[in-house]
């Protein structure tokens, strides 16, 4: 295909503004999928996705579009992940295309992820076409939202395309805008092969599928290729384009996007952003390198039942086949036994994985407090990364501790602004900016990531009744007065409840933890002290009084079956408990104790 007849683009939007619906419409209108197959096709894809637990990139698609100018264009849409935890992946896939459709819900206006995603498109030098969606709804205010796009984002919205992805209204205008307002790619077919690795995923039948964007040269089936960053070489077994199902193609030239398989075993072997070239006739310079996306939030995952350890290990390995950003390392805890210390891109990523382990693999898990990675600067000038508060080195050797800080952007209706400011202030935030975007306030805060990983989303949602939108970026590591707080139950430290806290917040948090645990731990036959301590010093204390009554006493009088039932019920309840010295702590205590009120 000639370069002038190719357009490569992505769709950027806040969650629920209609990105998937629009992608489906574009596919449908261009007959990429026959009308009657449409519904079935997409449903099938979802079923397979569910069954196999894999991601089908249904929204990355090659569309053939006969435009009004009489020429046929190849339009390549690349899907980008929508959530804040994956912002880094978004920035990488944006490098593979020349333009973006900026979809904004005309009833909602600009939201936090609209901003975060559009800034990435601007950083990638994209041409941007604003698209106002959901204009079929009576609440749509296209004029107001256009103004808002101009005020807040600073791009011209006078020629925004007004559409309803639901009814199909305006979709032809979107296609014409892609052809006439987005630039064609550039490249040299005669030059040595240079292609960018855009994305990759694991397919149980095909192995690893790699998506590429060709910059220069031509790639064919059977070619011997080299990944310049990893140095590995492969032979291309299958070369296809996504329509959205895989359709084989003989070759891909400059500006084109497609996928290949090459007997690659794991997603880990494919580095997004890597340069792919021919082994024999390589290009002279690779594309500018990308930083690998590194886990920023860590927590321990332990099976409730120690016998499930092998199952947990297998399940983690399976999930990692398709998710190179989820890391794990075996961990032993004095209290919880054998488990894994796992790393995630963010809290949502953590929740998604934990949820899948519990539901798809039927595992009962204990999750320890999520922790960020601290930089521990030692007196001898070395620096250690601390992934687990339990590994905190002896303080006499520590010079200072640094924690990761983020820049958080929150958009919220005016009436909830006060509560949001208070929440950020309570979490050691420093206000950087406060402006208005129409009827909504936009606040920008410098916050410690640590304070966000606990329950910030939940709190934000509840104080704003779900009307706030939130996004963040990592900024830097900064020194602060941080300490490790231990929790002792019946004088035994429970390592899984240890956490790093700011010294000024330690008493408050320690007290809250002790009070929570007092409610969560059932009473025993003896008195149980629950304490929070820093170093050897106790900073908070509660006492759980002893249980005196025999639980079976009230059954006294001979009803043996009733008595047996009661004991069985107790035994079943025990499965969800962990033994700490002489004390049993219920599983949910580990999560609930961390939620602050
Ligand atoms: P995620 O995939 O969750 O990121 O969301 P998305 O941005 O892809 O949004 P999606 O396409 O799933 O649409 C969100 C909701 O809005 C769905 O319930 C759609 O049916 C609805 N929707 C999308 N476009 C329109 C539209 O033009 N009009 C109306 N009334 N509803 C729409």
XYZ file of C-alpha atoms and ligand atoms in Angstrom:
629
model
C 0.000 0.000 0.000
C 1.224 3.471 -0.822
C 2.087 5.609 2.175
C -0.307 8.371 1.139
C -3.196 5.908 1.463
C -2.397 4.814 5.017
C -3.618 6.411 8.240
C -2.606 5.134 11.661
C -4.436 6.330 14.740
C -5.542 5.605 18.276
C -8.597 6.656 20.247
C -8.079 8.457 23.525
C -10.909 8.861 25.999
C -11.886 8.769 29.624
C -13.356 5.441 30.715
C -16.995 4.982 29.566
C -16.957 7.873 27.125
C -17.495 5.390 24.292
C -14.129 4.328 22.929
C -15.103 0.670 22.380
C -18.498 1.535 20.928
C -16.902 3.900 18.428
C -14.256 1.326 17.460
C -17.001 -1.247 16.841
C -18.893 1.241 14.668
C -15.856 2.046 12.548
C -15.263 -1.644 11.985
C -18.896 -2.240 11.145
C -19.382 0.691 8.786
C -16.420 -0.257 6.652
C -17.659 -3.810 6.286
C -14.543 -5.193 7.923
C -16.929 -7.555 9.623
C -20.131 -8.371 7.723
C -23.174 -6.851 9.405
C -24.751 -10.126 10.414
C -21.474 -11.456 11.842
C -20.814 -8.316 13.822
C -22.607 -9.107 17.014
C -21.701 -12.752 16.930
C -18.089 -11.990 16.182
C -17.577 -9.598 19.025
C -19.446 -11.855 21.382
C -17.283 -14.789 20.346
C -14.180 -12.778 20.981
C -15.421 -11.985 24.460
C -16.299 -15.599 25.209
C -12.904 -16.778 24.096
C -11.324 -14.059 26.139
C -13.209 -15.206 29.170
C -12.631 -18.891 28.577
C -8.958 -18.716 27.870
C -8.278 -15.818 30.163
C -6.395 -14.037 27.435
C -6.670 -10.637 25.896
C -7.872 -10.499 22.366
C -6.952 -7.144 20.968
C -10.393 -6.753 19.439
C -9.973 -3.018 19.206
C -6.748 -3.060 17.241
C -7.901 -3.396 13.685
C -7.037 -2.748 10.049
C -9.906 -1.165 8.178
C -10.218 -0.667 4.411
C -12.090 2.524 3.736
C -13.238 3.736 0.297
C -13.270 7.489 0.864
C -15.383 10.129 -0.852
C -12.343 11.191 -2.908
C -12.569 7.870 -4.759
C -9.455 6.353 -3.175
C -9.304 3.433 -0.798
C -7.418 3.962 2.434
C -5.988 1.530 4.948
C -6.835 2.741 8.439
C -5.001 1.132 11.343
C -6.547 1.609 14.757
C -4.373 0.689 17.722
C -6.053 0.027 21.018
C -4.463 1.533 24.101
C -5.170 0.496 27.680
C -7.545 2.862 29.419
C -6.509 2.885 33.039
C -4.210 5.082 35.057
C -1.950 2.173 36.068
C -1.119 1.571 32.433
C -0.368 5.169 31.451
C 3.145 4.142 30.580
C 2.005 1.493 28.095
C -0.272 4.064 26.505
C 2.622 6.419 25.902
C 4.519 3.677 24.122
C 1.765 2.565 21.779
C 1.131 6.209 20.891
C 4.594 6.294 19.307
C 3.375 3.819 16.681
C 0.709 6.083 15.172
C 0.477 9.622 13.781
C -2.882 10.769 15.069
C -5.598 10.397 17.697
C -9.332 10.733 17.936
C -10.081 12.495 21.187
C -13.460 11.137 22.280
C -15.322 13.176 24.868
C -18.768 12.322 26.183
C -20.857 15.410 25.331
C -22.936 14.952 28.476
C -19.912 14.730 30.781
C -17.121 16.810 29.321
C -13.414 16.523 29.942
C -12.349 14.146 32.751
C -9.032 13.324 34.418
C -8.171 10.459 32.072
C -9.180 12.547 29.054
C -6.459 14.954 30.098
C -3.842 12.346 30.946
C -4.370 10.508 27.651
C -4.566 13.554 25.427
C -1.353 14.942 26.894
C 0.340 11.721 25.904
C -0.993 12.080 22.369
C 0.307 15.651 22.285
C 3.701 14.452 23.578
C 3.793 11.912 20.746
C 3.246 14.812 18.263
C -0.132 13.515 17.182
C -2.564 15.377 15.045
C -5.748 15.329 17.163
C -9.365 15.247 15.979
C -11.858 16.018 18.773
C -14.983 13.841 18.636
C -18.037 14.607 20.776
C -19.919 11.407 21.514
C -23.399 10.624 22.869
C -25.070 13.597 21.186
C -28.222 11.449 20.966
C -28.717 12.057 24.678
C -30.872 15.030 25.731
C -28.244 16.023 28.279
C -25.591 16.491 25.578
C -24.044 19.959 25.501
C -21.676 19.920 22.527
C -21.070 23.689 22.478
C -20.151 23.825 26.140
C -17.881 20.794 25.842
C -16.130 22.269 22.773
C -15.398 25.393 24.778
C -14.151 23.267 27.621
C -11.790 21.319 25.333
C -10.356 24.622 24.084
C -10.031 26.120 27.573
C -8.688 23.114 29.413
C -6.693 21.230 26.783
C -5.887 24.166 24.556
C -6.627 22.582 21.188
C -8.979 23.905 18.511
C -12.383 22.226 18.855
C -14.334 24.334 16.349
C -14.318 21.447 13.885
C -15.046 18.717 16.419
C -17.053 15.862 14.922
C -20.394 15.369 16.666
C -21.493 11.763 16.797
C -23.511 9.087 18.486
C -21.502 5.884 18.527
C -24.653 4.188 19.732
C -26.979 5.143 16.861
C -24.242 5.472 14.245
C -24.913 9.173 13.655
C -21.829 11.024 12.351
C -19.622 7.942 11.900
C -19.006 8.671 8.174
C -17.737 12.115 9.197
C -15.270 10.484 11.568
C -13.880 8.337 8.750
C -13.531 11.362 6.442
C -11.818 13.301 9.240
C -9.323 10.462 9.743
C -8.434 10.516 6.050
C -8.284 14.290 5.582
C -7.142 15.610 8.936
C -4.619 13.008 10.073
C -1.225 12.842 8.341
C -0.003 9.867 6.296
C 3.021 8.017 7.682
C 6.470 8.409 6.134
C 9.131 5.741 5.546
C 11.511 4.187 3.031
C 10.689 0.778 1.582
C 14.204 0.384 0.152
C 15.955 0.913 3.510
C 16.879 -1.972 5.861
C 13.966 -3.191 7.973
C 13.176 -1.112 11.019
C 9.953 -1.943 12.885
C 8.705 -1.085 16.352
C 7.379 -3.722 18.725
C 4.077 -2.154 19.776
C 2.416 -4.843 21.857
C 2.447 -8.568 22.478
C 0.171 -11.125 24.071
C 0.044 -14.824 24.707
C -2.287 -17.057 22.748
C -2.503 -20.686 23.908
C -2.672 -21.937 20.307
C -0.227 -19.630 18.579
C 2.172 -18.773 21.395
C 3.279 -15.170 21.677
C 1.702 -12.835 19.123
C 3.710 -9.671 18.439
C 2.224 -6.489 17.030
C 4.583 -4.305 15.000
C 4.608 -1.013 13.164
C 6.975 -0.961 10.194
C 8.993 2.259 9.933
C 11.357 1.437 7.031
C 11.901 -1.616 4.843
C 9.664 -4.599 4.216
C 9.037 -7.678 6.375
C 7.870 -11.032 4.931
C 6.790 -14.386 6.232
C 9.853 -16.635 6.681
C 12.208 -13.702 7.326
C 14.943 -14.178 9.890
C 14.588 -11.238 12.258
C 16.429 -9.821 15.225
C 15.144 -7.909 18.239
C 17.805 -5.267 18.750
C 17.335 -4.711 22.490
C 17.259 -8.343 23.602
C 19.526 -9.567 20.814
C 17.308 -12.607 20.200
C 16.685 -13.848 16.659
C 13.572 -15.559 15.314
C 12.045 -16.793 12.086
C 8.648 -15.333 11.262
C 6.170 -18.247 11.106
C 3.011 -16.302 10.447
C 2.469 -12.720 9.328
C -1.043 -11.273 9.562
C -3.185 -8.205 9.891
C -6.065 -7.911 12.368
C -9.479 -7.484 10.777
C -9.998 -7.896 13.780
C -9.496 -11.670 13.369
C -6.051 -12.622 12.021
C -5.816 -12.632 8.234
C -2.512 -13.729 6.686
C -0.618 -11.272 4.533
C 2.486 -11.732 2.355
C 4.400 -8.664 3.497
C 4.200 -5.441 5.468
C 5.854 -2.251 4.233
C 6.538 1.205 5.715
C 3.664 2.713 7.664
C 1.899 -0.626 7.990
C 0.819 -2.356 11.179
C 0.423 -6.102 11.644
C 1.178 -9.073 13.862
C 3.489 -12.055 13.642
C 4.277 -15.254 15.480
C 7.771 -16.712 15.637
C 7.815 -19.523 18.220
C 8.389 -17.044 21.016
C 7.748 -18.701 24.370
C 6.861 -15.898 26.745
C 5.582 -12.349 26.595
C 8.596 -11.519 28.750
C 10.891 -12.149 25.756
C 9.270 -9.300 23.855
C 10.100 -5.814 25.039
C 7.530 -3.249 23.995
C 9.382 -0.465 22.182
C 12.144 -2.779 20.945
C 13.366 -2.408 17.358
C 12.912 -5.348 15.013
C 15.233 -5.666 12.024
C 16.572 -8.328 9.641
C 19.290 -10.505 11.127
C 21.432 -10.412 7.967
C 20.896 -6.823 6.896
C 20.164 -4.830 10.067
C 19.304 -1.164 10.244
C 22.159 0.911 11.673
C 20.390 2.559 14.588
C 17.618 1.219 16.811
C 14.640 3.377 17.751
C 15.149 5.439 20.897
C 14.865 3.007 23.811
C 11.984 2.757 26.189
C 12.150 2.274 29.904
C 10.631 -1.049 30.886
C 7.484 -0.570 32.941
C 8.438 -1.427 36.472
C 6.200 -2.510 39.328
C 5.595 0.279 41.834
C 3.279 -1.378 44.347
C 4.199 -4.573 46.187
C 2.310 -6.876 48.484
C 2.529 -10.397 49.805
C 0.089 -13.051 48.587
C -0.239 -16.105 50.811
C -2.602 -19.043 50.561
C -4.998 -19.306 53.514
C -4.469 -23.041 53.361
C -0.757 -23.875 53.177
C -1.600 -26.886 50.980
C -2.628 -24.496 48.207
C 0.898 -23.153 47.778
C 1.647 -25.147 44.615
C -1.669 -24.134 43.092
C -0.910 -20.505 43.842
C 2.510 -20.795 42.206
C 0.995 -22.358 39.069
C -1.717 -19.734 38.868
C 0.793 -16.896 39.205
C 2.939 -18.410 36.460
C -0.069 -18.670 34.154
C -1.056 -15.053 34.692
C 2.526 -13.947 34.116
C 2.564 -15.587 30.698
C 0.471 -12.712 29.499
C 1.502 -9.944 31.830
C 5.175 -9.102 31.950
C 4.613 -6.191 34.334
C 3.388 -8.430 37.154
C 6.402 -9.728 39.080
C 6.659 -12.313 41.833
C 9.259 -13.747 44.146
C 8.884 -16.450 46.750
C 8.561 -15.129 50.269
C 8.481 -16.757 53.681
C 6.749 -15.077 56.542
C 7.076 -16.216 60.123
C 3.345 -15.837 60.515
C 1.925 -16.642 57.101
C 4.224 -19.382 55.903
C 5.143 -19.687 52.236
C 3.825 -17.240 49.705
C 4.882 -14.665 47.137
C 5.960 -11.064 47.180
C 4.300 -9.636 44.085
C 4.835 -6.364 42.230
C 2.195 -4.431 40.295
C 1.935 -1.300 38.178
C -0.593 0.178 40.570
C -3.396 -0.588 42.950
C -5.930 -1.415 40.243
C -3.503 -3.831 38.654
C -3.081 -5.469 42.069
C -6.825 -5.773 42.564
C -7.379 -7.219 39.094
C -4.729 -9.904 39.626
C -5.836 -10.794 43.144
C -9.388 -11.044 41.932
C -8.454 -13.334 39.066
C -6.420 -15.592 41.351
C -9.359 -15.920 43.696
C -12.107 -16.321 41.122
C -10.521 -18.050 38.159
C -8.164 -20.234 40.153
C -10.389 -20.643 43.161
C -7.745 -19.686 45.718
C -8.292 -18.205 49.165
C -5.599 -15.615 49.679
C -4.244 -13.387 52.384
C -3.027 -10.104 50.966
C -0.585 -8.153 53.085
C -0.474 -4.365 53.207
C 0.395 -2.928 49.800
C 3.650 -1.044 49.947
C 5.507 1.179 47.549
C 9.242 0.813 46.920
C 11.292 2.914 49.346
C 14.856 3.981 48.748
C 16.861 3.313 51.894
C 20.077 5.342 51.867
C 22.628 3.719 54.155
C 25.304 5.524 56.149
C 27.982 3.846 54.010
C 26.627 5.686 50.964
C 24.873 2.702 49.357
C 21.174 2.577 48.539
C 18.789 -0.347 48.993
C 15.354 -0.711 47.467
C 12.845 -1.775 50.086
C 9.922 -3.768 48.649
C 8.744 -5.225 51.915
C 8.587 -3.373 55.260
C 9.563 -6.640 56.956
C 13.029 -6.336 55.357
C 13.753 -2.896 56.802
C 17.457 -2.803 57.768
C 18.673 -1.918 61.257
C 18.093 1.803 61.755
C 21.570 2.422 63.125
C 22.937 1.895 59.599
C 20.298 3.989 57.867
C 21.033 7.569 56.898
C 17.712 8.579 55.356
C 14.683 7.153 53.556
C 13.075 8.382 50.345
C 9.583 7.637 49.083
C 7.989 7.966 45.631
C 5.827 11.050 45.056
C 3.152 11.513 42.426
C 1.396 14.373 40.705
C -2.317 13.673 40.991
C -4.981 15.416 38.927
C -8.541 15.327 40.225
C -11.598 16.752 38.487
C -14.596 17.195 40.732
C -17.914 19.070 40.824
C -17.592 22.203 42.889
C -19.829 21.031 45.738
C -17.398 18.231 46.674
C -14.232 20.281 46.339
C -13.885 20.928 50.073
C -13.964 17.224 50.894
C -11.424 16.419 48.200
C -9.020 19.090 49.454
C -9.370 17.756 52.974
C -8.696 14.193 51.818
C -5.545 15.236 49.942
C -4.400 17.324 52.878
C -4.917 14.351 55.238
C -2.775 12.232 52.953
C 0.205 14.585 53.222
C -0.593 16.270 49.939
C 0.796 19.583 48.749
C -1.547 21.556 46.551
C 0.038 22.579 43.249
C -2.868 24.014 41.326
C -6.589 24.722 41.525
C -8.502 25.877 38.442
C -11.959 25.554 36.974
C -12.943 23.619 33.865
C -16.535 24.683 33.370
C -18.538 23.734 36.475
C -15.844 21.399 37.696
C -12.782 22.163 39.713
C -9.454 20.739 38.666
C -7.006 20.252 41.519
C -3.456 19.133 41.134
C -1.696 17.688 44.168
C 1.766 16.468 44.959
C 1.127 13.330 47.051
C 3.158 10.438 48.477
C 2.276 7.327 46.451
C 2.217 5.399 49.697
C -0.822 7.359 50.881
C -2.630 6.615 47.639
C -2.111 2.860 47.600
C -4.069 2.210 50.755
C -7.610 3.260 50.039
C -7.415 6.619 48.316
C -9.668 5.635 45.384
C -12.318 4.291 47.734
C -12.250 7.397 49.890
C -12.312 9.704 46.884
C -15.260 7.832 45.449
C -17.196 7.939 48.674
C -16.615 11.626 49.498
C -17.589 12.667 45.964
C -20.377 10.097 45.468
C -18.470 8.800 42.466
C -18.368 12.141 40.661
C -14.624 12.714 40.793
C -12.135 11.498 38.231
C -8.543 10.827 39.133
C -5.250 10.294 37.385
C -1.628 10.351 38.460
C 1.955 10.292 37.294
C 5.091 9.377 39.185
C 7.301 12.411 39.744
C 10.302 11.709 41.982
C 11.769 10.082 45.071
C 11.887 12.465 48.019
C 13.234 12.212 51.554
C 10.818 12.313 54.449
C 10.591 11.260 58.074
C 9.505 7.678 57.490
C 9.506 4.829 59.998
C 8.532 1.198 60.126
C 5.560 0.473 62.357
C 5.073 -3.032 63.704
C 1.899 -4.560 65.050
C 2.161 -6.941 67.983
C -0.652 -9.296 68.842
C -0.241 -10.977 72.208
C 3.345 -9.638 72.217
C 4.191 -11.385 68.935
C 5.021 -9.164 65.938
C 2.763 -9.925 62.980
C 5.110 -9.224 60.067
C 2.306 -9.179 57.523
C 0.865 -6.107 59.247
C 4.115 -4.126 59.366
C 4.064 -0.933 57.384
C 6.068 2.155 56.584
C 4.434 5.353 57.849
C 5.285 8.987 58.214
C 6.457 9.677 61.788
C 3.842 12.406 62.285
C 1.033 10.031 61.322
C 2.313 6.990 63.166
C 0.321 7.423 66.408
C -2.904 8.091 64.565
C -2.484 5.182 62.203
C -1.238 2.874 64.971
C -4.250 3.676 67.110
C -6.622 3.115 64.217
C -4.993 -0.236 63.430
C -5.209 -1.431 67.037
C -8.851 -0.401 67.313
C -9.713 -2.106 64.039
C -7.916 -5.288 65.009
C -9.658 -5.334 68.345
C -12.954 -5.514 66.468
C -11.721 -8.027 63.924
C -10.001 -10.573 66.153
C -12.434 -12.818 67.967
C -12.107 -13.064 71.719
C -10.057 -15.930 73.084
C -9.977 -17.639 76.463
C -7.289 -15.189 77.578
C -6.619 -11.460 77.435
C -4.865 -10.286 74.243
C -2.860 -7.062 74.066
C -2.765 -5.482 70.601
C 0.040 -2.964 70.178
C 1.609 -0.736 67.551
C 5.327 -0.087 67.956
C 8.159 1.802 66.319
C 11.525 0.247 67.037
C 11.002 -1.049 70.563
C 8.626 1.736 71.553
C 4.896 1.059 71.862
C 2.889 3.986 70.458
C -0.643 2.592 70.678
C -2.348 -0.180 72.585
C -5.706 -1.901 72.908
C -6.672 -4.929 74.951
C -9.065 -7.601 73.817
C -10.720 -8.994 76.926
C -10.952 -12.705 77.589
C -13.871 -14.884 76.637
C -15.253 -16.731 79.588
C -18.256 -18.652 78.410
C -18.077 -22.079 76.913
C -19.730 -21.748 73.496
C -21.391 -25.096 73.813
C -22.739 -24.392 77.267
C -26.105 -23.289 76.097
C -26.564 -26.584 74.306
C -26.136 -28.400 77.560
C -28.998 -30.737 78.121
C -28.268 -33.416 75.624
C -29.001 -32.295 72.086
C -25.900 -33.963 70.687
C -26.532 -33.162 67.015
C -27.023 -29.533 67.749
C -23.807 -29.456 69.699
C -21.971 -31.204 66.900
C -23.343 -28.767 64.346
C -22.138 -25.838 66.385
C -18.648 -27.262 66.621
C -18.590 -27.973 62.905
C -19.643 -24.459 62.175
C -16.788 -23.207 64.284
C -14.377 -25.455 62.467
C -15.497 -24.168 59.083
C -15.013 -20.630 60.325
C -11.502 -21.547 61.333
C -10.426 -22.272 57.794
C -10.340 -18.554 57.202
C -8.187 -17.983 60.297
C -4.450 -17.915 60.742
C -2.690 -18.936 63.890
C -0.250 -16.403 65.396
C 1.360 -17.930 68.434
C -1.666 -18.657 70.582
C -3.969 -16.261 68.733
C -6.171 -16.803 65.702
C -6.575 -13.872 63.343
C -9.272 -13.950 60.667
C -8.166 -13.502 57.096
C -10.188 -10.379 56.441
C -8.379 -8.613 59.274
C -5.328 -8.209 57.076
C -7.181 -6.150 54.524
C -9.736 -4.427 56.729
C -7.150 -3.247 59.232
C -5.506 -1.188 56.518
C -8.587 0.747 55.510
C -8.554 4.094 57.272
C -11.746 5.918 58.160
P -14.121 1.247 28.553
O -14.027 0.155 27.512
O -14.713 0.769 29.828
O -12.893 2.064 28.671
O -15.198 2.275 28.070
P -15.324 2.900 26.661
O -14.782 4.269 26.681
O -14.824 1.968 25.629
O -16.872 3.047 26.581
P -17.929 2.074 25.910
O -17.784 2.097 24.441
O -17.893 0.765 26.610
O -19.236 2.872 26.271
C -19.621 3.132 27.594
C -21.139 3.172 27.691
O -21.659 4.279 26.954
C -21.809 1.939 27.129
O -22.880 1.606 27.962
C -22.284 2.387 25.750
O -23.421 1.668 25.326
C -22.611 3.833 26.005
N -22.462 4.650 24.786
C -21.402 4.700 23.960
N -21.619 5.572 22.968
C -22.859 6.085 23.155
C -23.660 7.053 22.467
O -23.293 7.623 21.448
N -24.864 7.339 22.999
C -25.334 6.735 24.121
N -26.532 7.085 24.558
N -24.611 5.838 24.795
C -23.388 5.511 24.332
